[in-house]
Short mmCIF file of C-alpha atoms in Angstrom, two decimals:
data_model
loop_
_atom_site.label_atom_id
_atom_site.label_comp_id
_atom_site.label_asym_id
_atom_site.label_seq_id
_atom_site.Cartn_x
_atom_site.Cartn_y
_atom_site.Cartn_z
CA MET A 1 -19.50 207.79 -139.16
CA LYS A 2 -19.23 204.01 -139.49
CA THR A 3 -19.73 201.68 -142.42
CA GLN A 4 -22.91 200.30 -140.83
CA ASP A 5 -24.36 203.82 -140.82
CA ALA A 6 -23.99 204.01 -144.61
CA ILE A 7 -25.55 200.60 -145.08
CA GLU A 8 -28.54 201.36 -142.86
CA LEU A 9 -29.05 204.77 -144.44
CA ALA A 10 -28.95 203.25 -147.92
CA ARG A 11 -31.60 200.75 -146.93
CA ARG A 12 -33.83 203.52 -145.63
CA PHE A 13 -33.44 205.50 -148.85
CA ALA A 14 -34.21 202.43 -150.95
CA ILE A 15 -37.41 201.75 -149.00
CA ARG A 16 -38.58 205.33 -148.46
CA ASP A 17 -37.78 206.72 -151.91
CA GLY A 18 -38.29 203.53 -153.90
CA ILE A 19 -34.90 203.88 -155.58
CA ALA A 20 -32.52 201.17 -156.74
CA PRO A 21 -29.84 199.96 -154.28
CA GLU A 22 -27.00 201.53 -156.29
CA ALA A 23 -28.69 204.91 -156.19
CA ALA A 24 -29.44 204.45 -152.49
CA ILE A 25 -25.77 203.74 -151.79
CA LYS A 26 -24.67 206.86 -153.67
CA LYS A 27 -27.22 209.01 -151.86
CA SER A 28 -26.19 207.69 -148.45
CA LEU A 29 -22.49 208.23 -149.23
CA ASP A 30 -23.13 211.79 -150.40
CA GLN A 31 -25.00 212.59 -147.20
CA LEU A 32 -22.53 210.92 -144.84
CA LEU A 33 -19.50 212.46 -146.54
CA GLU A 34 -20.85 215.90 -145.66
CA PHE A 35 -19.88 215.04 -142.09
CA GLU A 36 -16.37 213.82 -143.01
CA PRO A 37 -15.34 215.70 -146.15
CA ASN A 38 -11.62 215.39 -145.39
CA ASN A 39 -11.52 211.60 -145.17
CA PRO A 40 -10.78 210.34 -148.73
CA ALA A 41 -10.53 206.69 -147.63
CA PHE A 42 -13.97 206.78 -146.14
CA GLU A 43 -15.83 206.85 -149.46
CA VAL A 44 -13.94 203.90 -150.99
CA ASP A 45 -14.26 201.76 -147.87
CA VAL A 46 -17.94 202.40 -147.36
CA GLU A 47 -18.82 201.91 -151.01
CA THR A 48 -17.02 198.57 -151.17
CA VAL A 49 -18.50 197.23 -147.96
CA ALA A 50 -21.94 198.66 -148.62
CA ARG A 51 -22.08 196.93 -152.01
CA ASP A 52 -21.05 193.67 -150.37
CA HIS A 53 -23.84 194.04 -147.82
CA LEU A 54 -26.54 195.09 -150.25
CA PHE A 55 -25.73 192.91 -153.25
CA LYS A 56 -23.85 189.92 -151.90
CA PHE A 57 -24.37 187.21 -149.34
CA GLY A 58 -21.48 187.77 -146.96
CA PRO A 59 -19.28 184.75 -146.12
CA LEU A 60 -21.39 182.51 -148.37
CA GLN A 61 -20.61 184.53 -151.51
CA PRO A 62 -17.26 182.84 -152.36
CA LEU A 63 -19.01 179.45 -152.15
CA LEU A 64 -21.84 180.67 -154.39
CA ASP A 65 -19.30 182.06 -156.88
CA ASN A 66 -17.35 178.79 -157.06
CA PRO A 67 -18.64 176.89 -160.13
CA GLU A 68 -17.25 173.58 -158.79
CA ILE A 69 -19.59 173.64 -155.77
CA GLU A 70 -22.97 172.04 -156.48
CA GLU A 71 -24.66 172.49 -153.12
CA ILE A 72 -24.09 174.21 -149.79
CA TRP A 73 -25.83 173.19 -146.59
CA ILE A 74 -25.52 174.58 -143.09
CA ASN A 75 -26.66 172.80 -139.92
CA GLY A 76 -25.28 175.51 -137.64
CA PRO A 77 -22.53 178.18 -137.50
CA ASP A 78 -19.80 175.53 -137.13
CA GLU A 79 -21.39 172.91 -139.37
CA VAL A 80 -21.02 173.96 -143.00
CA PHE A 81 -20.88 171.39 -145.79
CA ILE A 82 -20.47 171.51 -149.56
CA ALA A 83 -20.79 169.02 -152.43
CA GLU A 84 -18.35 168.97 -155.34
CA ALA A 85 -18.72 166.46 -158.20
CA GLY A 86 -21.29 164.56 -156.16
CA VAL A 87 -18.99 164.19 -153.11
CA SER A 88 -19.76 166.03 -149.86
CA LYS A 89 -17.34 167.36 -147.27
CA LYS A 90 -17.32 169.61 -144.22
CA ILE A 91 -15.54 172.95 -144.47
CA HIS A 92 -14.55 175.67 -142.04
CA LEU A 93 -16.46 178.91 -142.55
CA ASN A 94 -16.34 181.85 -140.21
CA ILE A 95 -20.02 182.76 -140.00
CA SER A 96 -22.17 183.48 -136.95
CA GLU A 97 -25.82 182.65 -136.39
CA SER A 98 -26.76 186.31 -136.69
CA GLN A 99 -24.90 186.55 -140.01
CA LEU A 100 -26.75 183.49 -141.30
CA LYS A 101 -30.08 185.11 -140.50
CA VAL A 102 -29.08 188.32 -142.28
CA VAL A 103 -27.93 186.36 -145.34
CA VAL A 104 -31.20 184.41 -145.51
CA GLU A 105 -33.16 187.65 -145.17
CA LYS A 106 -31.27 189.10 -148.14
CA MET A 107 -31.81 185.96 -150.19
CA LEU A 108 -35.55 186.07 -149.58
CA ARG A 109 -35.93 189.83 -150.05
CA SER A 110 -36.60 189.71 -153.79
CA THR A 111 -38.54 186.41 -153.82
CA GLY A 112 -41.75 187.52 -152.12
CA ARG A 113 -41.52 184.55 -149.76
CA ARG A 114 -41.41 184.73 -145.99
CA LEU A 115 -39.97 182.79 -143.07
CA ASP A 116 -41.43 182.99 -139.57
CA ARG A 117 -43.02 180.84 -136.87
CA SER A 118 -46.23 180.51 -138.87
CA MET A 119 -44.23 179.54 -141.99
CA PRO A 120 -41.08 177.76 -140.69
CA PHE A 121 -40.14 176.31 -144.10
CA VAL A 122 -39.30 178.18 -147.27
CA ASP A 123 -38.34 177.25 -150.82
CA ALA A 124 -37.19 180.04 -153.11
CA SER A 125 -35.22 180.66 -156.29
CA LEU A 126 -32.28 183.05 -156.08
CA SER A 127 -31.42 185.48 -158.85
CA ASP A 128 -28.71 183.15 -160.22
CA GLY A 129 -31.17 180.25 -160.46
CA SER A 130 -30.02 178.48 -157.29
CA ARG A 131 -32.66 176.95 -155.04
CA LEU A 132 -32.82 178.01 -151.39
CA HIS A 133 -34.44 175.86 -148.71
CA VAL A 134 -34.55 176.93 -145.06
CA VAL A 135 -36.07 175.39 -141.91
CA ILE A 136 -36.05 177.24 -138.58
CA PRO A 137 -36.63 176.30 -134.92
CA ASP A 138 -38.71 174.98 -133.30
CA ILE A 139 -39.09 172.68 -136.29
CA THR A 140 -35.33 172.19 -136.14
CA LYS A 141 -33.92 171.50 -132.70
CA SER A 142 -31.82 174.62 -132.23
CA ASN A 143 -30.17 176.08 -135.35
CA TRP A 144 -31.41 177.21 -138.73
CA SER A 145 -31.01 174.56 -141.43
CA ILE A 146 -30.04 176.09 -144.79
CA ASN A 147 -29.56 174.44 -148.19
CA VAL A 148 -28.53 176.21 -151.39
CA ARG A 149 -28.70 173.94 -154.44
CA LYS A 150 -26.84 175.39 -157.42
CA PHE A 151 -27.60 174.54 -161.02
CA PRO A 152 -25.47 174.84 -164.17
CA GLU A 153 -25.57 178.36 -165.56
CA ARG A 154 -25.86 177.01 -169.08
CA ILE A 155 -27.97 174.20 -170.50
CA ILE A 156 -26.19 170.90 -171.01
CA ASN A 157 -27.53 169.09 -174.06
CA LEU A 158 -27.90 165.37 -174.69
CA GLN A 159 -24.77 165.23 -176.83
CA GLU A 160 -22.68 166.64 -173.96
CA LEU A 161 -24.22 164.13 -171.56
CA THR A 162 -23.16 161.38 -173.94
CA GLU A 163 -19.65 162.80 -174.21
CA SER A 164 -19.41 162.85 -170.39
CA GLU A 165 -20.62 159.20 -170.33
CA THR A 166 -23.82 160.03 -168.48
CA LEU A 167 -25.61 158.57 -171.50
CA THR A 168 -24.61 155.92 -173.99
CA ILE A 169 -24.92 156.63 -177.71
CA GLU A 170 -27.83 154.17 -177.86
CA GLN A 171 -29.62 155.91 -174.99
CA GLU A 172 -29.11 159.33 -176.58
CA GLY A 173 -30.78 158.11 -179.77
CA ILE A 174 -33.71 156.59 -177.89
CA LEU A 175 -34.32 159.80 -175.94
CA ILE A 176 -34.03 162.13 -178.93
CA ASN A 177 -36.59 160.06 -180.85
CA ALA A 178 -38.89 159.88 -177.81
CA VAL A 179 -38.91 163.66 -177.36
CA ARG A 180 -39.43 164.39 -181.04
CA ASP A 181 -42.23 161.80 -181.25
CA GLY A 182 -44.07 163.49 -178.37
CA LYS A 183 -43.64 160.65 -175.87
CA ASN A 184 -44.49 161.28 -172.22
CA ILE A 185 -41.32 160.91 -170.16
CA LEU A 186 -40.89 160.37 -166.43
CA VAL A 187 -37.36 161.13 -165.18
CA SER A 188 -36.63 159.35 -161.91
CA GLY A 189 -33.73 159.13 -159.49
CA ALA A 190 -32.48 159.94 -156.03
CA THR A 191 -31.49 163.39 -154.79
CA GLN A 192 -28.48 164.85 -156.69
CA SER A 193 -28.66 162.14 -159.36
CA GLY A 194 -29.05 164.66 -162.20
CA LYS A 195 -32.80 164.51 -162.85
CA THR A 196 -33.25 168.24 -163.50
CA THR A 197 -30.16 168.44 -165.70
CA LEU A 198 -31.40 165.55 -167.82
CA LEU A 199 -34.93 166.94 -168.01
CA CYS A 200 -33.60 170.30 -169.26
CA ALA A 201 -31.51 168.51 -171.88
CA LEU A 202 -34.58 166.57 -173.04
CA LEU A 203 -36.75 169.68 -173.22
CA ASN A 204 -34.25 171.45 -175.42
CA GLU A 205 -34.73 168.73 -178.04
CA ILE A 206 -38.32 169.92 -178.51
CA SER A 207 -39.03 171.68 -181.79
CA SER A 208 -38.88 175.48 -181.59
CA ASN A 209 -42.43 175.82 -182.95
CA GLN A 210 -43.82 174.06 -179.86
CA ARG A 211 -45.33 176.05 -176.97
CA ILE A 212 -43.98 174.84 -173.62
CA ILE A 213 -45.67 175.54 -170.27
CA SER A 214 -43.74 174.49 -167.15
CA VAL A 215 -44.87 174.50 -163.52
CA GLU A 216 -42.59 174.12 -160.49
CA GLU A 217 -42.48 174.75 -156.77
CA THR A 218 -39.50 177.02 -157.38
CA PHE A 219 -37.93 177.98 -160.70
CA GLU A 220 -35.22 175.47 -161.63
CA LEU A 221 -35.77 174.52 -165.25
CA LYS A 222 -33.78 176.22 -168.01
CA ILE A 223 -35.21 175.95 -171.52
CA MET A 224 -33.79 177.77 -174.54
CA LYS A 225 -36.95 177.88 -176.63
CA PRO A 226 -38.79 180.95 -178.00
CA ASP A 227 -42.29 179.99 -176.77
CA TRP A 228 -41.89 179.01 -173.12
CA VAL A 229 -43.88 180.18 -170.09
CA ALA A 230 -42.57 179.20 -166.64
CA MET A 231 -44.75 179.33 -163.51
CA GLN A 232 -44.00 178.62 -159.86
CA THR A 233 -46.09 178.13 -156.73
CA ARG A 234 -46.80 180.84 -154.17
CA GLN A 235 -47.14 180.70 -150.40
CA ALA A 236 -50.18 181.98 -148.55
CA ASN A 237 -49.89 185.51 -147.13
CA LEU A 238 -49.98 186.48 -143.47
CA GLU A 239 -53.78 186.19 -143.50
CA GLY A 240 -53.51 182.62 -144.76
CA VAL A 241 -54.86 183.35 -148.24
CA GLY A 242 -53.38 183.67 -151.71
CA GLU A 243 -51.65 180.30 -151.91
CA VAL A 244 -51.15 178.92 -155.42
CA ASN A 245 -50.15 175.24 -155.45
CA LEU A 246 -49.03 172.91 -158.22
CA ARG A 247 -52.52 171.51 -158.75
CA ARG A 248 -53.80 175.00 -159.52
CA LEU A 249 -50.86 175.73 -161.82
CA ILE A 250 -51.41 172.57 -163.85
CA LYS A 251 -55.07 173.50 -164.36
CA GLU A 252 -54.10 177.04 -165.38
CA ALA A 253 -51.45 175.71 -167.75
CA LEU A 254 -54.08 173.74 -169.66
CA ARG A 255 -55.82 177.04 -170.49
CA MET A 256 -52.65 178.45 -172.04
CA ARG A 257 -52.64 176.44 -175.28
CA PRO A 258 -49.62 174.25 -174.44
CA ASN A 259 -48.02 171.84 -176.87
CA ARG A 260 -46.00 170.40 -173.98
CA LEU A 261 -46.77 170.41 -170.25
CA ILE A 262 -43.80 170.09 -167.90
CA VAL A 263 -43.96 169.57 -164.13
CA GLY A 264 -40.62 170.10 -162.41
CA GLU A 265 -41.31 167.40 -159.85
CA VAL A 266 -44.37 165.47 -158.71
CA ARG A 267 -44.56 164.77 -154.98
CA GLU A 268 -48.22 164.66 -153.98
CA ALA A 269 -51.76 164.99 -155.33
CA GLU A 270 -50.69 167.14 -158.29
CA SER A 271 -49.68 163.86 -159.93
CA LEU A 272 -53.37 163.17 -160.56
CA ASP A 273 -53.85 166.42 -162.49
CA LEU A 274 -50.72 165.74 -164.51
CA LEU A 275 -51.84 162.20 -165.40
CA ILE A 276 -55.26 163.42 -166.50
CA ALA A 277 -53.64 166.07 -168.70
CA LEU A 278 -51.19 163.61 -170.26
CA ASN A 279 -53.92 161.03 -170.77
CA SER A 280 -55.87 163.57 -172.82
CA GLY A 281 -53.24 163.55 -175.55
CA LEU A 282 -51.07 166.45 -174.34
CA PRO A 283 -47.36 165.45 -174.37
CA GLY A 284 -45.33 166.21 -171.30
CA ALA A 285 -42.62 165.28 -168.84
CA CYS A 286 -41.82 165.45 -165.15
CA THR A 287 -39.37 164.20 -162.52
CA ILE A 288 -39.96 162.03 -159.46
CA HIS A 289 -37.82 160.78 -156.58
CA ALA A 290 -37.43 156.99 -156.73
CA ASN A 291 -34.86 154.23 -156.28
CA SER A 292 -35.46 152.60 -159.65
CA ALA A 293 -37.55 152.98 -162.79
CA ARG A 294 -39.97 150.32 -161.55
CA ASP A 295 -40.30 152.08 -158.17
CA ALA A 296 -41.00 155.34 -160.01
CA ILE A 297 -44.00 153.79 -161.76
CA LEU A 298 -45.28 152.22 -158.55
CA LYS A 299 -44.91 155.57 -156.76
CA LEU A 300 -46.76 157.36 -159.54
CA CYS A 301 -49.57 154.85 -159.09
CA THR A 302 -49.76 155.73 -155.38
CA LEU A 303 -49.40 159.52 -155.26
CA PRO A 304 -52.73 160.32 -157.01
CA LEU A 305 -54.56 158.50 -154.20
CA LEU A 306 -53.64 161.49 -152.01
CA ALA A 307 -56.06 163.61 -154.05
CA GLY A 308 -59.10 162.21 -152.21
CA GLN A 309 -61.03 159.14 -151.11
CA ASN A 310 -62.95 159.02 -154.37
CA ILE A 311 -59.72 158.32 -156.29
CA SER A 312 -59.03 154.58 -156.53
CA SER A 313 -56.29 152.35 -157.90
CA ASP A 314 -58.80 151.01 -160.42
CA PHE A 315 -58.73 154.45 -162.04
CA VAL A 316 -55.11 155.43 -161.41
CA ASN A 317 -53.32 152.28 -162.57
CA PRO A 318 -54.60 152.17 -166.17
CA THR A 319 -54.27 155.96 -166.37
CA VAL A 320 -50.56 155.70 -165.53
CA GLY A 321 -50.19 152.90 -168.07
CA ASN A 322 -51.81 154.97 -170.80
CA ALA A 323 -50.15 158.27 -169.88
CA ILE A 324 -46.46 157.39 -169.34
CA ASP A 325 -44.40 156.09 -172.27
CA LEU A 326 -40.85 156.07 -170.92
CA VAL A 327 -39.16 156.10 -167.52
CA VAL A 328 -35.57 157.34 -167.55
CA HIS A 329 -33.76 156.53 -164.30
CA CYS A 330 -30.71 158.54 -163.18
CA THR A 331 -28.14 157.16 -160.73
CA LEU A 332 -25.49 158.90 -158.63
CA ASN A 333 -22.54 156.53 -158.24
CA ALA A 334 -20.32 156.34 -155.17
CA ASP A 335 -17.52 158.14 -157.01
CA GLY A 336 -19.81 161.10 -157.78
CA THR A 337 -20.44 160.26 -161.45
CA ARG A 338 -24.00 160.43 -162.74
CA VAL A 339 -25.39 157.99 -165.29
CA VAL A 340 -28.69 157.01 -166.86
CA SER A 341 -28.91 153.44 -165.61
CA GLU A 342 -32.32 152.47 -167.02
CA ILE A 343 -34.69 153.40 -169.79
CA LEU A 344 -37.99 151.56 -169.44
CA GLU A 345 -40.91 151.44 -171.81
CA VAL A 346 -44.22 151.26 -169.95
CA SER A 347 -47.17 149.10 -171.06
CA TRP A 348 -50.35 148.03 -169.32
CA ASN A 349 -52.27 144.74 -169.21
CA SER A 350 -55.72 145.12 -167.68
CA LEU A 351 -55.26 146.93 -164.35
CA LEU A 352 -51.81 145.55 -163.50
CA ALA A 353 -48.53 147.25 -164.28
CA GLN A 354 -46.40 145.27 -166.67
CA ILE A 355 -43.11 147.12 -167.06
CA GLU A 356 -41.11 145.90 -170.04
CA LEU A 357 -37.39 146.49 -170.23
CA SER A 358 -36.58 148.07 -173.57
CA LYS A 359 -32.96 146.99 -174.08
CA PRO A 360 -31.75 148.59 -170.84
CA VAL A 361 -28.13 149.52 -170.45
CA LYS A 362 -26.98 148.58 -166.96
CA ILE A 363 -24.10 150.75 -165.90
#
């Protein structure tokens, strides 16, 4: 009997009998050892390898276990990259295309999300909180494109961000007061600039008697508060039905008696639903990709127009001005350090955006 026999048998037991993987492994070992009772090394070897196959992600596991690695991306079997402290580099990793496919299948197994020709993209949250994104051919030219974005296992608070010089003492005070006063905050920045980390730090300044409802495409936020409900989107099934998008989640969140509404990131028409909710007096926060705080506001004035032809700038512009109080812009420097480079207070004059700089700290 070979190790692969034990692995395959364990999988069959897990599916057929509905038992946990550990129990499936034990059952498969017990059955296989009946055929080789005099081979004491067999049990140890199979158990070790079987656990690696059923619980871990093969050659990627050491990278996932390394707390210094922030992100892993794979363009092909010989093109593996990692980012540490904001700096990316190529590494050598002995992994084949078939192994990559098996690893992705394992990663998706518990998420309820699928990847096939009809759904060639997937976003999913792994059990450790990391975010998985995969694109397959023929959307990509030849190889699978895989990204695993890791997030801190613990929540970093505003004081720690100040100690690491991501924030200044003045900025920390401004943000603490803004959160406690129920201001609506837009966190902007480029990819890997620390938007989610900062948003989590802000949210953990909210009073513990507040009810927080968050909506995201995939679970990324970490909030240590007693009354928090997190929701994520869902793909359509094989019949093309059952999709739950961010617009639907925002509407559902409003029925859940929130004191704060949080959207992990606004990208498209869901920005309209968020603005309407915030403009009704419900405090909230979200993130957005942008090159500056001013660009973030201009982008937020444009995205709601995707909701339909009946939505005009005459409606959106003053709504943004009335709904957003602060824009906090995060910057990733060339040396890998992350800083809050701008804090802007937003005001509105008629229908035109007038963004006033509230004692910005240029770093």
